[in-house]
mmCIF file with all atom_site columns, C-alpha atoms in Angstrom:
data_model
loop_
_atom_site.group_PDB
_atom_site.id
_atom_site.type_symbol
_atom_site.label_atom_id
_atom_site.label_alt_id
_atom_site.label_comp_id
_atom_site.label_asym_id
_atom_site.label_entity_id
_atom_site.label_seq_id
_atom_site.pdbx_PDB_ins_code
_atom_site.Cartn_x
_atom_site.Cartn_y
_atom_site.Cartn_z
_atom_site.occupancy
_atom_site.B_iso_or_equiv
_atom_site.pdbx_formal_charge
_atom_site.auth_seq_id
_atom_site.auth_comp_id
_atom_site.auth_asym_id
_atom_site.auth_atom_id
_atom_site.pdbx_PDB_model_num
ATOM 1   C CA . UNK A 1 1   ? 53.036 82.956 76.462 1.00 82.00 ? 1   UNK A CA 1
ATOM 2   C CA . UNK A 1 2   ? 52.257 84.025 72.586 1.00 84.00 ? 2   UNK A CA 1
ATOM 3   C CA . UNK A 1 3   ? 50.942 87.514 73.570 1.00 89.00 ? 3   UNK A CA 1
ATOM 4   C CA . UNK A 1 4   ? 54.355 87.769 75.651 1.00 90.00 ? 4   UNK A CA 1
ATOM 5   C CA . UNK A 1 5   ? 56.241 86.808 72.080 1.00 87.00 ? 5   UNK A CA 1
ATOM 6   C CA . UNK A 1 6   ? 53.838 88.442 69.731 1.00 86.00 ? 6   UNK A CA 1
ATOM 7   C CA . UNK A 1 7   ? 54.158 92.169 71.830 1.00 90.00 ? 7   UNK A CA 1
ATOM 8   C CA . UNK A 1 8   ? 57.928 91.802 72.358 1.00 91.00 ? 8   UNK A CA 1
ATOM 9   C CA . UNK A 1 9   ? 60.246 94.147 70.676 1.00 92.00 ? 9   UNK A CA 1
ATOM 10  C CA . UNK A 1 10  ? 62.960 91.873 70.412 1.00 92.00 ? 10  UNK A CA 1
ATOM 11  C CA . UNK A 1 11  ? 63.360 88.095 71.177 1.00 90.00 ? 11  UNK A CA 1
ATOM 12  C CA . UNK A 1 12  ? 67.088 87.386 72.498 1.00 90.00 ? 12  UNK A CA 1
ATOM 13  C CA . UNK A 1 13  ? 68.034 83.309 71.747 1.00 87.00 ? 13  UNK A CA 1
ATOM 14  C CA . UNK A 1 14  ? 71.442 81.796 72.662 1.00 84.00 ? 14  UNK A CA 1
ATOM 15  C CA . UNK A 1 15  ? 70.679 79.084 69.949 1.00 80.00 ? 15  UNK A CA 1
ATOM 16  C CA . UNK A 1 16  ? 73.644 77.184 70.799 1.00 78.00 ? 16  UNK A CA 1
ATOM 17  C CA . UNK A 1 17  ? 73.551 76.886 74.078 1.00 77.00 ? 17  UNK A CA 1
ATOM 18  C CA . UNK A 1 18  ? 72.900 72.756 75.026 1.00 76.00 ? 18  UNK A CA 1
ATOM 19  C CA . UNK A 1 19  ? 71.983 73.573 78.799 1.00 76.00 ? 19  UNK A CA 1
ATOM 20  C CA . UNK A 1 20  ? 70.514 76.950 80.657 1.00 75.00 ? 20  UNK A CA 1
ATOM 21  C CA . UNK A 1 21  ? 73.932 78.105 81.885 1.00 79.00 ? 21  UNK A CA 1
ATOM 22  C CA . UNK A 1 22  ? 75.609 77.755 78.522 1.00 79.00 ? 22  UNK A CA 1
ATOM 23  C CA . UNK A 1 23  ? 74.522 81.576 78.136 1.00 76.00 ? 23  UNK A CA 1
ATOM 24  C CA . UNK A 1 24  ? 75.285 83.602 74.803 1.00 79.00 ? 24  UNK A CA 1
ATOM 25  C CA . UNK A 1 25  ? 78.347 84.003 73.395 1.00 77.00 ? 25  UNK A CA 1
ATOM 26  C CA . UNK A 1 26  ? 80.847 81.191 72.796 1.00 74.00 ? 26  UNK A CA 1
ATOM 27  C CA . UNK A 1 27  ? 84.522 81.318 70.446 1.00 73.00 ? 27  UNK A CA 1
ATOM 28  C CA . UNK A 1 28  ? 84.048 81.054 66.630 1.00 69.00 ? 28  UNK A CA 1
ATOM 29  C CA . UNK A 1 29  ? 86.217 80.170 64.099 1.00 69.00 ? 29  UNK A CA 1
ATOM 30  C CA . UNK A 1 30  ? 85.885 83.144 61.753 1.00 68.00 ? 30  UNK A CA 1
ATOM 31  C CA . UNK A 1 31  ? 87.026 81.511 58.912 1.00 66.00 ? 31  UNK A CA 1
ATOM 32  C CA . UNK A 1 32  ? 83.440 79.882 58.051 1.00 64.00 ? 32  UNK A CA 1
ATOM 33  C CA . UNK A 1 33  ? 81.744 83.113 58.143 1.00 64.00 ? 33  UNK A CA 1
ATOM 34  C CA . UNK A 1 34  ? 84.512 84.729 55.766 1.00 67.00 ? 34  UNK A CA 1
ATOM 35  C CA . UNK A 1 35  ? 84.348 83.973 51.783 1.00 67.00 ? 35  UNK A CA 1
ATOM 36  C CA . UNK A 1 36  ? 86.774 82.366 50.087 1.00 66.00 ? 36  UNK A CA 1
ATOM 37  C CA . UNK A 1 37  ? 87.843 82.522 46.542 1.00 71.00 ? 37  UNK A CA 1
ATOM 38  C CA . UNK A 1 38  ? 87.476 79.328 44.051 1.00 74.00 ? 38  UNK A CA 1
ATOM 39  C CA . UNK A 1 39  ? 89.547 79.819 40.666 1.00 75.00 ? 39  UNK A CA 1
ATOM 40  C CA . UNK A 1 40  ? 87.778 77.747 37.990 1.00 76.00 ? 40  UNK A CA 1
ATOM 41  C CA . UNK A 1 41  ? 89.869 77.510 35.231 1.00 77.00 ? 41  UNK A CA 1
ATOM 42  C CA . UNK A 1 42  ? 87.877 76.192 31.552 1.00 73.00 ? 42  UNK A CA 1
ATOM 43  C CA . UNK A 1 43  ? 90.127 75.370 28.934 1.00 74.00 ? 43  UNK A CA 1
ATOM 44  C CA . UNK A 1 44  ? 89.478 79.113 27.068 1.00 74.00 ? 44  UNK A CA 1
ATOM 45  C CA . UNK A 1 45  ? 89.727 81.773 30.486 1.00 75.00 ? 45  UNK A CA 1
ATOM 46  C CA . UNK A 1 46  ? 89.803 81.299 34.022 1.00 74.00 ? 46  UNK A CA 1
ATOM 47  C CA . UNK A 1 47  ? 87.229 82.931 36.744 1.00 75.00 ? 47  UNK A CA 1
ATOM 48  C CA . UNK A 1 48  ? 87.261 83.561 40.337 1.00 71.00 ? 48  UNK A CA 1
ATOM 49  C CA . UNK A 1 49  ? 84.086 82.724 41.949 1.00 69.00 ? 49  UNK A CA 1
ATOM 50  C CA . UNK A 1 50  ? 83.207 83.922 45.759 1.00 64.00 ? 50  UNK A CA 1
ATOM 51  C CA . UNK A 1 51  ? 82.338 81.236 48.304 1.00 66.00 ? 51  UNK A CA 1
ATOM 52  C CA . UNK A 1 52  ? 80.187 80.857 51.939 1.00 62.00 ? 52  UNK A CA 1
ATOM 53  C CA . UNK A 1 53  ? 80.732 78.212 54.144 1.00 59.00 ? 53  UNK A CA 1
ATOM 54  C CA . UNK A 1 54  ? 76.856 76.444 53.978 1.00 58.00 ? 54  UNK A CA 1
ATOM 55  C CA . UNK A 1 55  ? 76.027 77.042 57.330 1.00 55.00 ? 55  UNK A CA 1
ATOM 56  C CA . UNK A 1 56  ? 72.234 77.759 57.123 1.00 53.00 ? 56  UNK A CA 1
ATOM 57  C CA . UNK A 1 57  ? 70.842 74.655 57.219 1.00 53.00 ? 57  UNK A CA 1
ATOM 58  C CA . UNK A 1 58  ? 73.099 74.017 60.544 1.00 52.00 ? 58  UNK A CA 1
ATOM 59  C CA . UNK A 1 59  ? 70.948 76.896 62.269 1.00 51.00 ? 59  UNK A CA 1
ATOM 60  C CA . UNK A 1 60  ? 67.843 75.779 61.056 1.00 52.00 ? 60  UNK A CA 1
ATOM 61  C CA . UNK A 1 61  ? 68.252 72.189 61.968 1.00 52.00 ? 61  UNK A CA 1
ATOM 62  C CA . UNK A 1 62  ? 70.888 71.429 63.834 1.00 54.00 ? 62  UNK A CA 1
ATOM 63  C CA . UNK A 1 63  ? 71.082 74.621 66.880 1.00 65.00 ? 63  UNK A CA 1
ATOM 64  C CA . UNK A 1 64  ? 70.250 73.162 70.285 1.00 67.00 ? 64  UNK A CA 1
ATOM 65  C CA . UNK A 1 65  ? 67.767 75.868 70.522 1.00 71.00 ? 65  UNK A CA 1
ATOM 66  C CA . UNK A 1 66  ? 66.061 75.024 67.341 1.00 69.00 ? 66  UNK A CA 1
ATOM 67  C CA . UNK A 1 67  ? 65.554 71.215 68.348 1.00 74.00 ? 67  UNK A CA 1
ATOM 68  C CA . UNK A 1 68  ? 63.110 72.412 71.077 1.00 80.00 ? 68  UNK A CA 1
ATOM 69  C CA . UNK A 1 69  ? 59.151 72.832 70.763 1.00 78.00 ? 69  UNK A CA 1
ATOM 70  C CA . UNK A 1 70  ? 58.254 75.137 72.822 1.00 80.00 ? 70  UNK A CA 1
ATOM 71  C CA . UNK A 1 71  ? 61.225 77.363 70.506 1.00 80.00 ? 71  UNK A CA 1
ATOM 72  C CA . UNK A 1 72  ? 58.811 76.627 67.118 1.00 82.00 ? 72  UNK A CA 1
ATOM 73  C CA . UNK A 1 73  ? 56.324 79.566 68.992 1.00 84.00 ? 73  UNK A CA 1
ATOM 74  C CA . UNK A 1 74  ? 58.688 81.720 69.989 1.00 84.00 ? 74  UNK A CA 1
ATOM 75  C CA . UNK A 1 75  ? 60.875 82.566 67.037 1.00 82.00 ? 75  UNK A CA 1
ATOM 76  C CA . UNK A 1 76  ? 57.506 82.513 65.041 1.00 83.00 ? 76  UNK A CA 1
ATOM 77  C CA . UNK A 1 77  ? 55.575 84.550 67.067 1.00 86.00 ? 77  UNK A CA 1
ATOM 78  C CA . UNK A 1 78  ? 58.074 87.311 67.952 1.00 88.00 ? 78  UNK A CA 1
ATOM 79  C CA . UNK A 1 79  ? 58.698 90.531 65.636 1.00 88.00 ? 79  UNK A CA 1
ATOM 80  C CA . UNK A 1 80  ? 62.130 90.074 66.510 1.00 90.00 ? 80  UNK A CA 1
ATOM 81  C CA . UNK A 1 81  ? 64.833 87.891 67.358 1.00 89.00 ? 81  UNK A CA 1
ATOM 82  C CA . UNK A 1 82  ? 68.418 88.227 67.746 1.00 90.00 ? 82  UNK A CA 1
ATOM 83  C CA . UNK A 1 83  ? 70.128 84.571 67.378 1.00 86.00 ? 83  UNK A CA 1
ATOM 84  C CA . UNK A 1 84  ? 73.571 84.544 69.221 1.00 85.00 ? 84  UNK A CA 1
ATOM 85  C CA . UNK A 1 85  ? 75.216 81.601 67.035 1.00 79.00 ? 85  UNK A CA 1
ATOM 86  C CA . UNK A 1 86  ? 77.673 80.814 64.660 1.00 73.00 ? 86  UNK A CA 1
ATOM 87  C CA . UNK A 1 87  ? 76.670 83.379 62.360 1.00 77.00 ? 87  UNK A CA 1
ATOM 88  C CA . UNK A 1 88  ? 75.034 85.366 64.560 1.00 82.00 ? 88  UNK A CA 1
ATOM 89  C CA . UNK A 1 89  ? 71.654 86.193 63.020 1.00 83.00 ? 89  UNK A CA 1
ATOM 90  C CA . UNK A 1 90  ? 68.612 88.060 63.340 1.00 86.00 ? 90  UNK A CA 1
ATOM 91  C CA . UNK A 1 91  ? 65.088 87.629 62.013 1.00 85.00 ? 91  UNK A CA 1
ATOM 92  C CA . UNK A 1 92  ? 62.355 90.461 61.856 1.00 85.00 ? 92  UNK A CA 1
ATOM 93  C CA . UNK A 1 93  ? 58.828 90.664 59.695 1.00 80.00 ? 93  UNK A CA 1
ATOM 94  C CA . UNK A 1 94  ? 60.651 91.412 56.780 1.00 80.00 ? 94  UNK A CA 1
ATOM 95  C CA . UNK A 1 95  ? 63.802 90.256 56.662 1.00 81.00 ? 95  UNK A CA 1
ATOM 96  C CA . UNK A 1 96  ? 66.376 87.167 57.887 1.00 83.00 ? 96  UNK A CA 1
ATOM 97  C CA . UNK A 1 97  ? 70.131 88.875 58.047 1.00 84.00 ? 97  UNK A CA 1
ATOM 98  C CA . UNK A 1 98  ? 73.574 87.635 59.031 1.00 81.00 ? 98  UNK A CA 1
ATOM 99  C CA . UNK A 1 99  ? 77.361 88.492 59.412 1.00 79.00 ? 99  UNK A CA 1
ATOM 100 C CA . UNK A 1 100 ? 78.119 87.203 56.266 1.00 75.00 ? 100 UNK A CA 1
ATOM 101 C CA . UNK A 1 101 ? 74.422 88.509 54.583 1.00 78.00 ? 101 UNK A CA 1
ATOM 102 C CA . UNK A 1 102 ? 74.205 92.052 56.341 1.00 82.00 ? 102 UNK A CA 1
ATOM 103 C CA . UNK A 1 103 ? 71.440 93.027 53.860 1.00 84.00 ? 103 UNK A CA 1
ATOM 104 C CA . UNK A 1 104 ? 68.944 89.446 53.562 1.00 81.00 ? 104 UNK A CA 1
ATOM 105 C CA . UNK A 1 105 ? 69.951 85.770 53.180 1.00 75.00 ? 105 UNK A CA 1
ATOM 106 C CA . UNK A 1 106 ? 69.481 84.722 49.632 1.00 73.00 ? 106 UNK A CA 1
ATOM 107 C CA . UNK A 1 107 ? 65.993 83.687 49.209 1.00 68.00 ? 107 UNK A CA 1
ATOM 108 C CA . UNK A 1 108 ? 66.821 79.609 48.282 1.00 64.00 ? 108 UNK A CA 1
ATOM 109 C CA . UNK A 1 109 ? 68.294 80.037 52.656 1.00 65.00 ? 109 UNK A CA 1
ATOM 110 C CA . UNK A 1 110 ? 65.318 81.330 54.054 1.00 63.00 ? 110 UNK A CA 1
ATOM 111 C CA . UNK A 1 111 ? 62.976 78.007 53.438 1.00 58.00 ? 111 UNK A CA 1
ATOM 112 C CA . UNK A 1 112 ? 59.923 77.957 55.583 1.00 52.00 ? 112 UNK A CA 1
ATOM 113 C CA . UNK A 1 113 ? 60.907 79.462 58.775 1.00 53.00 ? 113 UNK A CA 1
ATOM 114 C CA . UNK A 1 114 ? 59.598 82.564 58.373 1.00 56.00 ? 114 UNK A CA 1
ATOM 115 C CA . UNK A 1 115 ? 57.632 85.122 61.080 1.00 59.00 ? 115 UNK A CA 1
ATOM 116 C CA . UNK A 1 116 ? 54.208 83.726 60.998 1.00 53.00 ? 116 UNK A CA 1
ATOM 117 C CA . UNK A 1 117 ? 53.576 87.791 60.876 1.00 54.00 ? 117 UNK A CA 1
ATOM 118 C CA . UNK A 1 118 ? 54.218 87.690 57.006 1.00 52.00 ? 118 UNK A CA 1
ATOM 119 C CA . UNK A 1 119 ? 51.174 85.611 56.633 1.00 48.00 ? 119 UNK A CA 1
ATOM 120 C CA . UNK A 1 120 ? 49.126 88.463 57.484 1.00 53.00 ? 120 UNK A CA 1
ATOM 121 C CA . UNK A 1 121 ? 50.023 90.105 53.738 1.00 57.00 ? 121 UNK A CA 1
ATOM 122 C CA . UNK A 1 122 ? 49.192 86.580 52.129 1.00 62.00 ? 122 UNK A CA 1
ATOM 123 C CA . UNK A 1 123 ? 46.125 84.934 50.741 1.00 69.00 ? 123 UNK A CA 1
ATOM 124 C CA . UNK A 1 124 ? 44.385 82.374 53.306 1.00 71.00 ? 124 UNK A CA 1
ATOM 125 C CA . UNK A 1 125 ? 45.742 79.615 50.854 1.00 74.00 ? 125 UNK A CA 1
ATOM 126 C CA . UNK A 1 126 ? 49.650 80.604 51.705 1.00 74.00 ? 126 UNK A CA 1
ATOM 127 C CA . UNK A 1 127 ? 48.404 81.200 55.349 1.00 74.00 ? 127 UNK A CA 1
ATOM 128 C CA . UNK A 1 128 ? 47.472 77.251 55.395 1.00 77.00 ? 128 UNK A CA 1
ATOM 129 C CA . UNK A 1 129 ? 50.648 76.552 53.651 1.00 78.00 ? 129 UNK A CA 1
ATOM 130 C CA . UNK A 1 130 ? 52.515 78.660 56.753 1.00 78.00 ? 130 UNK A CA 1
ATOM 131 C CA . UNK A 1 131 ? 50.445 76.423 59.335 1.00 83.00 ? 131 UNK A CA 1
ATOM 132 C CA . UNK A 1 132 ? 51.682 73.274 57.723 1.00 83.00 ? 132 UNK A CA 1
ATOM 133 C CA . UNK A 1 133 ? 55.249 74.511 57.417 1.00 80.00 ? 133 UNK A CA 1
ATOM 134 C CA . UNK A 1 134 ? 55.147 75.097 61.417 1.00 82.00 ? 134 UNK A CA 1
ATOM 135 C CA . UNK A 1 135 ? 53.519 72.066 62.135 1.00 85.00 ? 135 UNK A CA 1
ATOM 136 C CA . UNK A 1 136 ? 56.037 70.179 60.150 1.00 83.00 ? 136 UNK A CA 1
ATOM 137 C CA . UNK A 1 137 ? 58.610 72.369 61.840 1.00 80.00 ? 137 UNK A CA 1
ATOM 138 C CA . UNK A 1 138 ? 57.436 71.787 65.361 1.00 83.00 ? 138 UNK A CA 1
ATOM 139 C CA . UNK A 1 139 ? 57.134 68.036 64.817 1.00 82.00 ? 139 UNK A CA 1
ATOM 140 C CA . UNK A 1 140 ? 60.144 67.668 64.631 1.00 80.00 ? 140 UNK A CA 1
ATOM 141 C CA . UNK A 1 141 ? 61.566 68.729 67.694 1.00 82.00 ? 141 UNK A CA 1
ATOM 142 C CA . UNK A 1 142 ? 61.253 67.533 70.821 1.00 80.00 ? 142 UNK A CA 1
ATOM 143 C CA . UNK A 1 143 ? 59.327 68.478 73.892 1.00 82.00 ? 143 UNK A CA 1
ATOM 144 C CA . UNK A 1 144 ? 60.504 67.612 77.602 1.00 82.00 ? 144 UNK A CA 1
ATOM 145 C CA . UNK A 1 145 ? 57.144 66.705 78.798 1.00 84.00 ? 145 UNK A CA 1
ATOM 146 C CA . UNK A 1 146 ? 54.783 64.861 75.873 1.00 83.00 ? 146 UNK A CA 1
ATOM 147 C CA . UNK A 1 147 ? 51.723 66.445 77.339 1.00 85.00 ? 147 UNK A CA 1
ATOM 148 C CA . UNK A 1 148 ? 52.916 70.151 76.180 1.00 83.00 ? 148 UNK A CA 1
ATOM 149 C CA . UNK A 1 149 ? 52.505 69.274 72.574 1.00 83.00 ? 149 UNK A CA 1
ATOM 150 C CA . UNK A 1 150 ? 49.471 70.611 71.445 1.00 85.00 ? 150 UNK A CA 1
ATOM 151 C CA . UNK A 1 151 ? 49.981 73.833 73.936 1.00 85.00 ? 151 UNK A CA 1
ATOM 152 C CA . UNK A 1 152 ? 53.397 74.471 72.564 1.00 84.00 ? 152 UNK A CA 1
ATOM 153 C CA . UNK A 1 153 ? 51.953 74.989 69.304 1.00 86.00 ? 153 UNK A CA 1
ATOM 154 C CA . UNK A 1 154 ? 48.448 76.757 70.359 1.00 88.00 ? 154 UNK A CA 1
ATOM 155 C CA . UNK A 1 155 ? 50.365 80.316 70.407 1.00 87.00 ? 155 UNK A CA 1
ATOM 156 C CA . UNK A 1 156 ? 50.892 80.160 67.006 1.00 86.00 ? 156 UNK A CA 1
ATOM 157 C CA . UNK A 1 157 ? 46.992 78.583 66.293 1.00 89.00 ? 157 UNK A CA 1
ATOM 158 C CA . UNK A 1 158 ? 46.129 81.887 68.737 1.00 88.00 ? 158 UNK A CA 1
ATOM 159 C CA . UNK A 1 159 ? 47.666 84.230 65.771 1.00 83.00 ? 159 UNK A CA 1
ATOM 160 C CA . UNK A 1 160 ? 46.370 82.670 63.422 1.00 83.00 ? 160 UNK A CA 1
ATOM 161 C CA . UNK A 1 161 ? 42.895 82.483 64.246 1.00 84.00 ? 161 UNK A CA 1
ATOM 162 C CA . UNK A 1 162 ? 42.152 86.114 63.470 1.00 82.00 ? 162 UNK A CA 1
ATOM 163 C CA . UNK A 1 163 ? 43.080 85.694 59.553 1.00 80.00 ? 163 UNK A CA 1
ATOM 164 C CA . UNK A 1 164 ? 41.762 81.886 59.444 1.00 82.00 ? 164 UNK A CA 1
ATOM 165 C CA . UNK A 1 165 ? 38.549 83.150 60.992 1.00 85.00 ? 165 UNK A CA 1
ATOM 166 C CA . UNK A 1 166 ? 38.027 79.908 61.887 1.00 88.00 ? 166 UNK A CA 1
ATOM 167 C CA . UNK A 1 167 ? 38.015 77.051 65.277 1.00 91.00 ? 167 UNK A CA 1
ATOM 168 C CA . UNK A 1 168 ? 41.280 75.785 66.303 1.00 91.00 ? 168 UNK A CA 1
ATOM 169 C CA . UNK A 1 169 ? 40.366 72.019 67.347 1.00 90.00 ? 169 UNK A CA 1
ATOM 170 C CA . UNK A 1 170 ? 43.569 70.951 68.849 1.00 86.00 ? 170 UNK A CA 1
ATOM 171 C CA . UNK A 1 171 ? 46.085 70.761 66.244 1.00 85.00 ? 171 UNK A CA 1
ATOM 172 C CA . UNK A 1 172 ? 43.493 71.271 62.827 1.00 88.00 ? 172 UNK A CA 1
ATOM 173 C CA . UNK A 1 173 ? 41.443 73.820 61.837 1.00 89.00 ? 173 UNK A CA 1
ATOM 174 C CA . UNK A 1 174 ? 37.474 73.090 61.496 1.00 92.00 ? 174 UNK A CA 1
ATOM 175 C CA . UNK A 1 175 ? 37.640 74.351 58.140 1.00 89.00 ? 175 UNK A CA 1
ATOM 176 C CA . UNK A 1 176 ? 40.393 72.271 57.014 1.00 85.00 ? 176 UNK A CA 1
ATOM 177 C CA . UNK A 1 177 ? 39.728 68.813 59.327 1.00 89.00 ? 177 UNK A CA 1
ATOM 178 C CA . UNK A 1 178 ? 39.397 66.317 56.615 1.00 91.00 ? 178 UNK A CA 1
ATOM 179 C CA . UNK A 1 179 ? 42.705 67.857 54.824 1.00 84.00 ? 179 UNK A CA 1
ATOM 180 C CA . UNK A 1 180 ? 43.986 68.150 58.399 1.00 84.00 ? 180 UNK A CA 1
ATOM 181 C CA . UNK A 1 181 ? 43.811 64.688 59.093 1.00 88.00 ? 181 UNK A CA 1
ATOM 182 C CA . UNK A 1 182 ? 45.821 63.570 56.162 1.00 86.00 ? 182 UNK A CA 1
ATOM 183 C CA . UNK A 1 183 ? 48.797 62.932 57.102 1.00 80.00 ? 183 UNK A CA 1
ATOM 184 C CA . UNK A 1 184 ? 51.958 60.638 57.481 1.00 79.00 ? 184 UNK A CA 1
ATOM 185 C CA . UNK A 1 185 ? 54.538 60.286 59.297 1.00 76.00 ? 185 UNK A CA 1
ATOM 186 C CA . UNK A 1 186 ? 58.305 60.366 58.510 1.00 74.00 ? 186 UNK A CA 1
ATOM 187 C CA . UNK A 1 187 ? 59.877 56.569 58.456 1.00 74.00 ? 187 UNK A CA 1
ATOM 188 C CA . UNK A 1 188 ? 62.593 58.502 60.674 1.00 68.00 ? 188 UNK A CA 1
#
């Protein structure tokens, strides 16, 4: 399934659809996607200041679509992908957009859930760092049947491979074992 993602043109996810039928497009309340005003008003001049409803970390954590395993590959692996959500957003090699951020989310939104493709312009230090980041992602989310685990992550392993130039060992990287094996888990 990565090569299907990876040579895609565009990945379509109804990210918050809870069941297969749900489909992609839903009501919204427009009003969080529209900026308000907020008049502060210090004792020497007043100031407007423009305002977003914080809805980012909702997508990234909180979408049915992004609770699933299997999803960590796909929206990592593919050039493109158009979320239907509240915002609906998009995500491509270079760039995470919205409604309300036509032109790029402010960099403090975008966080670790970039394209795995973006490694490929980064030192094999940051590419480790990526790895991490998508194991950590794809940790915690949850997979139907437990015996998909370490395939629902080997796509991303698979792209990884070429600019590692090293052996994927199911879940670490030969290379990196003894760093690979220390870890924790969350007390949640």
């Amino acid at each position: 399934m990565y090569l299907v993602y990876k040579n895609s043109l565009c990945t379509i996810a109804a990210s918050e659809a809870t069941e297969p039928h749900h489909g992609l497009f839903k009501s919204r309340d427009m009003r969080s996607l529209t900026p308000f005003k907020v008049l502060f008003t210090p004792e020497d001049r007043s100031k407007s200041y423009c305002c977003f409803y914080d809805w980012w970390a909702d997508i990234c954590e909180t979408k049915p679509l992004s609770l699933r395993g299997w999803v960590v590959q796909e929206r990592l692996l593919s050039p493109r992908t158009m979320h239907f959500a509240t915002p609906v957003f998009w995500e491509c090699r270079e760039l995470i957009a919205c409604e309300t951020y036509p032109t790029g989310l402010p960099s403090h939104l975008v966080g670790d859930q970039q394209k795995i493709w973006s490694t490929m312009r980064t030192s094999q230090e940051e590419s480790v760092r990526r790895w991490d980041d998508a194991v950590d992602i794809f940790s915690a989310c949850a997979l139907t049947r437990s015996e998909d685990k370490l395939v629902a992550i080997s796509g991303v392993a698979k792209a990884l491979q070429p600019i590692f130039q090293d052996e994927y060992l199911a879940g670490l990287w030969r290379k990196q074992i003894l760093p690979g094996l220390l870890w924790t888990a969350d007390r949640d």
